[in-house]
């Protein structure tokens, strides 16, 4: 009898089973919660121009960089990601930043690394319309884009 008090018996099989299920649940839940946090909170830096914008008009018409674009995506869930969709269906990822006080927009070559500046200009937003005006790095003229927000 004294031996049992000095060396308690092993935990019951029920408590072992509960422990195994708890470990399994944690192995699944912790990565899921972390992934949700990363996708929805950690990498957001919302701007007023976030969304998908179809280009409806560009000027000057002869600017090859401006004339080749069909859609611009300012990503909400990936902070500072701007994606250019070209008329041939190709996509280019770029870094963008806005200054809401001055209503300026700058786009660089590489997302999160910046690199060479591609576009520097201003924006005006009114409802589902966005007007971008500025200069591409490879152009001497100012380009103006009229964009319509996708639903």
mmCIF file with all atom_site columns, C-alpha atoms in Angstrom:
data_model
loop_
_atom_site.group_PDB
_atom_site.id
_atom_site.type_symbol
_atom_site.label_atom_id
_atom_site.label_alt_id
_atom_site.label_comp_id
_atom_site.label_asym_id
_atom_site.label_entity_id
_atom_site.label_seq_id
_atom_site.pdbx_PDB_ins_code
_atom_site.Cartn_x
_atom_site.Cartn_y
_atom_site.Cartn_z
_atom_site.occupancy
_atom_site.B_iso_or_equiv
_atom_site.pdbx_formal_charge
_atom_site.auth_seq_id
_atom_site.auth_comp_id
_atom_site.auth_asym_id
_atom_site.auth_atom_id
_atom_site.pdbx_PDB_model_num
ATOM 1   C CA . UNK A 1 1   ? 0.000   0.000  0.000   1.00 0.00 ? 1   UNK A CA 1
ATOM 2   C CA . UNK A 1 2   ? 2.786   2.435  0.846   1.00 0.00 ? 2   UNK A CA 1
ATOM 3   C CA . UNK A 1 3   ? 4.275   1.748  -2.555  1.00 0.00 ? 3   UNK A CA 1
ATOM 4   C CA . UNK A 1 4   ? 1.156   3.094  -4.332  1.00 0.00 ? 4   UNK A CA 1
ATOM 5   C CA . UNK A 1 5   ? 1.322   6.368  -2.420  1.00 0.00 ? 5   UNK A CA 1
ATOM 6   C CA . UNK A 1 6   ? 4.980   6.860  -3.267  1.00 0.00 ? 6   UNK A CA 1
ATOM 7   C CA . UNK A 1 7   ? 4.554   5.988  -6.925  1.00 0.00 ? 7   UNK A CA 1
ATOM 8   C CA . UNK A 1 8   ? 1.142   7.053  -8.146  1.00 0.00 ? 8   UNK A CA 1
ATOM 9   C CA . UNK A 1 9   ? -0.335  5.026  -10.963 1.00 0.00 ? 9   UNK A CA 1
ATOM 10  C CA . UNK A 1 10  ? -0.119  6.249  -14.555 1.00 0.00 ? 10  UNK A CA 1
ATOM 11  C CA . UNK A 1 11  ? -2.719  8.723  -15.778 1.00 0.00 ? 11  UNK A CA 1
ATOM 12  C CA . UNK A 1 12  ? -5.870  7.117  -17.049 1.00 0.00 ? 12  UNK A CA 1
ATOM 13  C CA . UNK A 1 13  ? -6.201  6.329  -20.718 1.00 0.00 ? 13  UNK A CA 1
ATOM 14  C CA . UNK A 1 14  ? -8.960  8.963  -20.948 1.00 0.00 ? 14  UNK A CA 1
ATOM 15  C CA . UNK A 1 15  ? -6.618  11.755 -19.880 1.00 0.00 ? 15  UNK A CA 1
ATOM 16  C CA . UNK A 1 16  ? -3.977  10.500 -22.343 1.00 0.00 ? 16  UNK A CA 1
ATOM 17  C CA . UNK A 1 17  ? -6.552  10.575 -25.120 1.00 0.00 ? 17  UNK A CA 1
ATOM 18  C CA . UNK A 1 18  ? -7.622  14.125 -24.214 1.00 0.00 ? 18  UNK A CA 1
ATOM 19  C CA . UNK A 1 19  ? -3.991  15.220 -24.224 1.00 0.00 ? 19  UNK A CA 1
ATOM 20  C CA . UNK A 1 20  ? -3.420  13.736 -27.683 1.00 0.00 ? 20  UNK A CA 1
ATOM 21  C CA . UNK A 1 21  ? -6.526  15.453 -29.052 1.00 0.00 ? 21  UNK A CA 1
ATOM 22  C CA . UNK A 1 22  ? -5.471  18.760 -27.499 1.00 0.00 ? 22  UNK A CA 1
ATOM 23  C CA . UNK A 1 23  ? -2.020  18.541 -29.124 1.00 0.00 ? 23  UNK A CA 1
ATOM 24  C CA . UNK A 1 24  ? -3.571  17.650 -32.481 1.00 0.00 ? 24  UNK A CA 1
ATOM 25  C CA . UNK A 1 25  ? -5.994  20.567 -32.241 1.00 0.00 ? 25  UNK A CA 1
ATOM 26  C CA . UNK A 1 26  ? -3.169  22.980 -31.430 1.00 0.00 ? 26  UNK A CA 1
ATOM 27  C CA . UNK A 1 27  ? -1.099  21.702 -34.364 1.00 0.00 ? 27  UNK A CA 1
ATOM 28  C CA . UNK A 1 28  ? -3.999  22.597 -36.669 1.00 0.00 ? 28  UNK A CA 1
ATOM 29  C CA . UNK A 1 29  ? -5.389  25.714 -34.974 1.00 0.00 ? 29  UNK A CA 1
ATOM 30  C CA . UNK A 1 30  ? -2.208  27.683 -34.293 1.00 0.00 ? 30  UNK A CA 1
ATOM 31  C CA . UNK A 1 31  ? -1.022  27.774 -37.943 1.00 0.00 ? 31  UNK A CA 1
ATOM 32  C CA . UNK A 1 32  ? -4.579  28.536 -39.082 1.00 0.00 ? 32  UNK A CA 1
ATOM 33  C CA . UNK A 1 33  ? -4.905  31.469 -36.664 1.00 0.00 ? 33  UNK A CA 1
ATOM 34  C CA . UNK A 1 34  ? -1.451  32.756 -37.618 1.00 0.00 ? 34  UNK A CA 1
ATOM 35  C CA . UNK A 1 35  ? -2.267  32.524 -41.359 1.00 0.00 ? 35  UNK A CA 1
ATOM 36  C CA . UNK A 1 36  ? -5.544  34.376 -40.844 1.00 0.00 ? 36  UNK A CA 1
ATOM 37  C CA . UNK A 1 37  ? -3.752  37.128 -38.914 1.00 0.00 ? 37  UNK A CA 1
ATOM 38  C CA . UNK A 1 38  ? -1.076  37.508 -41.598 1.00 0.00 ? 38  UNK A CA 1
ATOM 39  C CA . UNK A 1 39  ? -3.651  37.625 -44.388 1.00 0.00 ? 39  UNK A CA 1
ATOM 40  C CA . UNK A 1 40  ? -6.053  40.031 -42.710 1.00 0.00 ? 40  UNK A CA 1
ATOM 41  C CA . UNK A 1 41  ? -4.166  42.255 -40.293 1.00 0.00 ? 41  UNK A CA 1
ATOM 42  C CA . UNK A 1 42  ? -0.392  42.105 -40.484 1.00 0.00 ? 42  UNK A CA 1
ATOM 43  C CA . UNK A 1 43  ? 0.202   43.187 -44.065 1.00 0.00 ? 43  UNK A CA 1
ATOM 44  C CA . UNK A 1 44  ? -2.485  45.806 -44.573 1.00 0.00 ? 44  UNK A CA 1
ATOM 45  C CA . UNK A 1 45  ? -1.838  49.448 -45.163 1.00 0.00 ? 45  UNK A CA 1
ATOM 46  C CA . UNK A 1 46  ? -5.130  50.545 -46.719 1.00 0.00 ? 46  UNK A CA 1
ATOM 47  C CA . UNK A 1 47  ? -5.308  53.526 -49.054 1.00 0.00 ? 47  UNK A CA 1
ATOM 48  C CA . UNK A 1 48  ? -8.217  55.340 -50.616 1.00 0.00 ? 48  UNK A CA 1
ATOM 49  C CA . UNK A 1 49  ? -7.270  54.052 -54.063 1.00 0.00 ? 49  UNK A CA 1
ATOM 50  C CA . UNK A 1 50  ? -7.235  50.332 -53.148 1.00 0.00 ? 50  UNK A CA 1
ATOM 51  C CA . UNK A 1 51  ? -9.083  48.129 -55.605 1.00 0.00 ? 51  UNK A CA 1
ATOM 52  C CA . UNK A 1 52  ? -9.131  47.082 -59.240 1.00 0.00 ? 52  UNK A CA 1
ATOM 53  C CA . UNK A 1 53  ? -9.267  49.948 -61.735 1.00 0.00 ? 53  UNK A CA 1
ATOM 54  C CA . UNK A 1 54  ? -9.901  49.574 -65.467 1.00 0.00 ? 54  UNK A CA 1
ATOM 55  C CA . UNK A 1 55  ? -8.242  52.182 -67.635 1.00 0.00 ? 55  UNK A CA 1
ATOM 56  C CA . UNK A 1 56  ? -10.874 53.857 -69.778 1.00 0.00 ? 56  UNK A CA 1
ATOM 57  C CA . UNK A 1 57  ? -8.788  56.671 -71.259 1.00 0.00 ? 57  UNK A CA 1
ATOM 58  C CA . UNK A 1 58  ? -5.135  57.672 -71.485 1.00 0.00 ? 58  UNK A CA 1
ATOM 59  C CA . UNK A 1 59  ? -3.359  60.683 -72.861 1.00 0.00 ? 59  UNK A CA 1
ATOM 60  C CA . UNK A 1 60  ? -1.163  61.263 -74.655 1.00 0.00 ? 60  UNK A CA 1
ATOM 61  C CA . UNK A 1 61  ? -2.204  58.388 -76.907 1.00 0.00 ? 61  UNK A CA 1
ATOM 62  C CA . UNK A 1 62  ? 1.310   57.837 -78.223 1.00 0.00 ? 62  UNK A CA 1
ATOM 63  C CA . UNK A 1 63  ? 2.912   56.991 -74.856 1.00 0.00 ? 63  UNK A CA 1
ATOM 64  C CA . UNK A 1 64  ? 3.777   53.271 -75.203 1.00 0.00 ? 64  UNK A CA 1
ATOM 65  C CA . UNK A 1 65  ? 3.947   52.655 -71.448 1.00 0.00 ? 65  UNK A CA 1
ATOM 66  C CA . UNK A 1 66  ? 0.559   54.198 -70.746 1.00 0.00 ? 66  UNK A CA 1
ATOM 67  C CA . UNK A 1 67  ? -1.140  52.908 -73.880 1.00 0.00 ? 67  UNK A CA 1
ATOM 68  C CA . UNK A 1 68  ? -0.200  49.279 -73.144 1.00 0.00 ? 68  UNK A CA 1
ATOM 69  C CA . UNK A 1 69  ? -1.965  49.119 -69.729 1.00 0.00 ? 69  UNK A CA 1
ATOM 70  C CA . UNK A 1 70  ? -5.505  47.784 -69.341 1.00 0.00 ? 70  UNK A CA 1
ATOM 71  C CA . UNK A 1 71  ? -5.992  47.491 -65.555 1.00 0.00 ? 71  UNK A CA 1
ATOM 72  C CA . UNK A 1 72  ? -4.217  48.664 -62.410 1.00 0.00 ? 72  UNK A CA 1
ATOM 73  C CA . UNK A 1 73  ? -4.703  46.831 -59.126 1.00 0.00 ? 73  UNK A CA 1
ATOM 74  C CA . UNK A 1 74  ? -3.876  48.596 -55.856 1.00 0.00 ? 74  UNK A CA 1
ATOM 75  C CA . UNK A 1 75  ? -3.979  45.652 -53.471 1.00 0.00 ? 75  UNK A CA 1
ATOM 76  C CA . UNK A 1 76  ? -5.647  46.013 -50.093 1.00 0.00 ? 76  UNK A CA 1
ATOM 77  C CA . UNK A 1 77  ? -4.426  42.753 -48.588 1.00 0.00 ? 77  UNK A CA 1
ATOM 78  C CA . UNK A 1 78  ? -0.817  43.141 -49.640 1.00 0.00 ? 78  UNK A CA 1
ATOM 79  C CA . UNK A 1 79  ? 0.444   46.451 -48.423 1.00 0.00 ? 79  UNK A CA 1
ATOM 80  C CA . UNK A 1 80  ? 2.006   48.637 -51.112 1.00 0.00 ? 80  UNK A CA 1
ATOM 81  C CA . UNK A 1 81  ? 1.440   46.134 -53.950 1.00 0.00 ? 81  UNK A CA 1
ATOM 82  C CA . UNK A 1 82  ? 0.450   47.639 -57.276 1.00 0.00 ? 82  UNK A CA 1
ATOM 83  C CA . UNK A 1 83  ? -0.110  45.284 -60.203 1.00 0.00 ? 83  UNK A CA 1
ATOM 84  C CA . UNK A 1 84  ? -0.158  46.455 -63.809 1.00 0.00 ? 84  UNK A CA 1
ATOM 85  C CA . UNK A 1 85  ? -2.130  44.270 -66.190 1.00 0.00 ? 85  UNK A CA 1
ATOM 86  C CA . UNK A 1 86  ? -1.099  44.786 -69.775 1.00 0.00 ? 86  UNK A CA 1
ATOM 87  C CA . UNK A 1 87  ? -3.335  44.394 -72.826 1.00 0.00 ? 87  UNK A CA 1
ATOM 88  C CA . UNK A 1 88  ? -1.467  41.195 -73.767 1.00 0.00 ? 88  UNK A CA 1
ATOM 89  C CA . UNK A 1 89  ? -2.584  39.635 -70.431 1.00 0.00 ? 89  UNK A CA 1
ATOM 90  C CA . UNK A 1 90  ? 0.778   39.864 -68.652 1.00 0.00 ? 90  UNK A CA 1
ATOM 91  C CA . UNK A 1 91  ? 1.087   41.157 -65.097 1.00 0.00 ? 91  UNK A CA 1
ATOM 92  C CA . UNK A 1 92  ? 3.813   43.221 -63.422 1.00 0.00 ? 92  UNK A CA 1
ATOM 93  C CA . UNK A 1 93  ? 4.156   43.612 -59.664 1.00 0.00 ? 93  UNK A CA 1
ATOM 94  C CA . UNK A 1 94  ? 5.308   47.006 -58.397 1.00 0.00 ? 94  UNK A CA 1
ATOM 95  C CA . UNK A 1 95  ? 5.621   48.930 -55.135 1.00 0.00 ? 95  UNK A CA 1
ATOM 96  C CA . UNK A 1 96  ? 3.407   51.983 -54.607 1.00 0.00 ? 96  UNK A CA 1
ATOM 97  C CA . UNK A 1 97  ? 2.974   54.606 -51.943 1.00 0.00 ? 97  UNK A CA 1
ATOM 98  C CA . UNK A 1 98  ? 0.493   57.425 -51.579 1.00 0.00 ? 98  UNK A CA 1
ATOM 99  C CA . UNK A 1 99  ? 0.489   60.629 -49.597 1.00 0.00 ? 99  UNK A CA 1
ATOM 100 C CA . UNK A 1 100 ? -3.180  61.287 -48.743 1.00 0.00 ? 100 UNK A CA 1
ATOM 101 C CA . UNK A 1 101 ? -2.522  64.880 -47.669 1.00 0.00 ? 101 UNK A CA 1
ATOM 102 C CA . UNK A 1 102 ? -0.893  65.865 -50.966 1.00 0.00 ? 102 UNK A CA 1
ATOM 103 C CA . UNK A 1 103 ? -2.725  63.213 -53.019 1.00 0.00 ? 103 UNK A CA 1
ATOM 104 C CA . UNK A 1 104 ? 0.483   61.984 -54.587 1.00 0.00 ? 104 UNK A CA 1
ATOM 105 C CA . UNK A 1 105 ? 1.213   58.533 -55.957 1.00 0.00 ? 105 UNK A CA 1
ATOM 106 C CA . UNK A 1 106 ? 4.634   57.024 -56.598 1.00 0.00 ? 106 UNK A CA 1
ATOM 107 C CA . UNK A 1 107 ? 5.225   53.610 -58.204 1.00 0.00 ? 107 UNK A CA 1
ATOM 108 C CA . UNK A 1 108 ? 8.576   51.787 -58.109 1.00 0.00 ? 108 UNK A CA 1
ATOM 109 C CA . UNK A 1 109 ? 9.844   48.777 -60.053 1.00 0.00 ? 109 UNK A CA 1
ATOM 110 C CA . UNK A 1 110 ? 9.939   46.157 -57.273 1.00 0.00 ? 110 UNK A CA 1
ATOM 111 C CA . UNK A 1 111 ? 7.371   45.423 -54.607 1.00 0.00 ? 111 UNK A CA 1
ATOM 112 C CA . UNK A 1 112 ? 8.727   45.998 -51.069 1.00 0.00 ? 112 UNK A CA 1
ATOM 113 C CA . UNK A 1 113 ? 12.200  46.738 -52.447 1.00 0.00 ? 113 UNK A CA 1
ATOM 114 C CA . UNK A 1 114 ? 11.291  49.789 -54.524 1.00 0.00 ? 114 UNK A CA 1
ATOM 115 C CA . UNK A 1 115 ? 14.160  49.926 -57.034 1.00 0.00 ? 115 UNK A CA 1
ATOM 116 C CA . UNK A 1 116 ? 13.880  52.397 -59.891 1.00 0.00 ? 116 UNK A CA 1
ATOM 117 C CA . UNK A 1 117 ? 11.015  54.882 -59.823 1.00 0.00 ? 117 UNK A CA 1
ATOM 118 C CA . UNK A 1 118 ? 8.483   54.119 -62.599 1.00 0.00 ? 118 UNK A CA 1
ATOM 119 C CA . UNK A 1 119 ? 5.790   56.736 -62.075 1.00 0.00 ? 119 UNK A CA 1
ATOM 120 C CA . UNK A 1 120 ? 5.475   59.899 -60.032 1.00 0.00 ? 120 UNK A CA 1
ATOM 121 C CA . UNK A 1 121 ? 2.266   61.890 -59.995 1.00 0.00 ? 121 UNK A CA 1
ATOM 122 C CA . UNK A 1 122 ? -0.999  62.837 -58.342 1.00 0.00 ? 122 UNK A CA 1
ATOM 123 C CA . UNK A 1 123 ? -4.436  61.299 -58.043 1.00 0.00 ? 123 UNK A CA 1
ATOM 124 C CA . UNK A 1 124 ? -7.993  62.570 -57.776 1.00 0.00 ? 124 UNK A CA 1
ATOM 125 C CA . UNK A 1 125 ? -10.809 60.249 -56.776 1.00 0.00 ? 125 UNK A CA 1
ATOM 126 C CA . UNK A 1 126 ? -14.520 60.818 -57.163 1.00 0.00 ? 126 UNK A CA 1
ATOM 127 C CA . UNK A 1 127 ? -16.911 57.925 -56.601 1.00 0.00 ? 127 UNK A CA 1
ATOM 128 C CA . UNK A 1 128 ? -15.917 55.091 -58.921 1.00 0.00 ? 128 UNK A CA 1
ATOM 129 C CA . UNK A 1 129 ? -13.572 57.305 -60.986 1.00 0.00 ? 129 UNK A CA 1
ATOM 130 C CA . UNK A 1 130 ? -9.858  57.812 -60.466 1.00 0.00 ? 130 UNK A CA 1
ATOM 131 C CA . UNK A 1 131 ? -7.693  60.278 -62.354 1.00 0.00 ? 131 UNK A CA 1
ATOM 132 C CA . UNK A 1 132 ? -3.952  59.722 -62.308 1.00 0.00 ? 132 UNK A CA 1
ATOM 133 C CA . UNK A 1 133 ? -1.641  62.320 -63.764 1.00 0.00 ? 133 UNK A CA 1
ATOM 134 C CA . UNK A 1 134 ? 2.108   62.205 -63.708 1.00 0.00 ? 134 UNK A CA 1
ATOM 135 C CA . UNK A 1 135 ? 5.231   61.211 -65.488 1.00 0.00 ? 135 UNK A CA 1
ATOM 136 C CA . UNK A 1 136 ? 6.661   57.788 -66.279 1.00 0.00 ? 136 UNK A CA 1
ATOM 137 C CA . UNK A 1 137 ? 10.419  57.493 -65.837 1.00 0.00 ? 137 UNK A CA 1
ATOM 138 C CA . UNK A 1 138 ? 10.974  56.744 -69.532 1.00 0.00 ? 138 UNK A CA 1
ATOM 139 C CA . UNK A 1 139 ? 8.806   59.576 -70.819 1.00 0.00 ? 139 UNK A CA 1
ATOM 140 C CA . UNK A 1 140 ? 9.337   63.298 -71.124 1.00 0.00 ? 140 UNK A CA 1
ATOM 141 C CA . UNK A 1 141 ? 5.590   64.013 -71.248 1.00 0.00 ? 141 UNK A CA 1
ATOM 142 C CA . UNK A 1 142 ? 2.987   63.898 -68.526 1.00 0.00 ? 142 UNK A CA 1
ATOM 143 C CA . UNK A 1 143 ? 0.510   61.017 -68.795 1.00 0.00 ? 143 UNK A CA 1
ATOM 144 C CA . UNK A 1 144 ? -3.095  61.211 -67.661 1.00 0.00 ? 144 UNK A CA 1
ATOM 145 C CA . UNK A 1 145 ? -5.189  58.130 -66.894 1.00 0.00 ? 145 UNK A CA 1
ATOM 146 C CA . UNK A 1 146 ? -8.918  58.023 -66.367 1.00 0.00 ? 146 UNK A CA 1
ATOM 147 C CA . UNK A 1 147 ? -9.863  54.838 -64.525 1.00 0.00 ? 147 UNK A CA 1
ATOM 148 C CA . UNK A 1 148 ? -13.151 53.249 -63.463 1.00 0.00 ? 148 UNK A CA 1
ATOM 149 C CA . UNK A 1 149 ? -13.362 51.035 -60.377 1.00 0.00 ? 149 UNK A CA 1
ATOM 150 C CA . UNK A 1 150 ? -14.497 47.470 -60.902 1.00 0.00 ? 150 UNK A CA 1
ATOM 151 C CA . UNK A 1 151 ? -17.501 46.270 -58.953 1.00 0.00 ? 151 UNK A CA 1
#
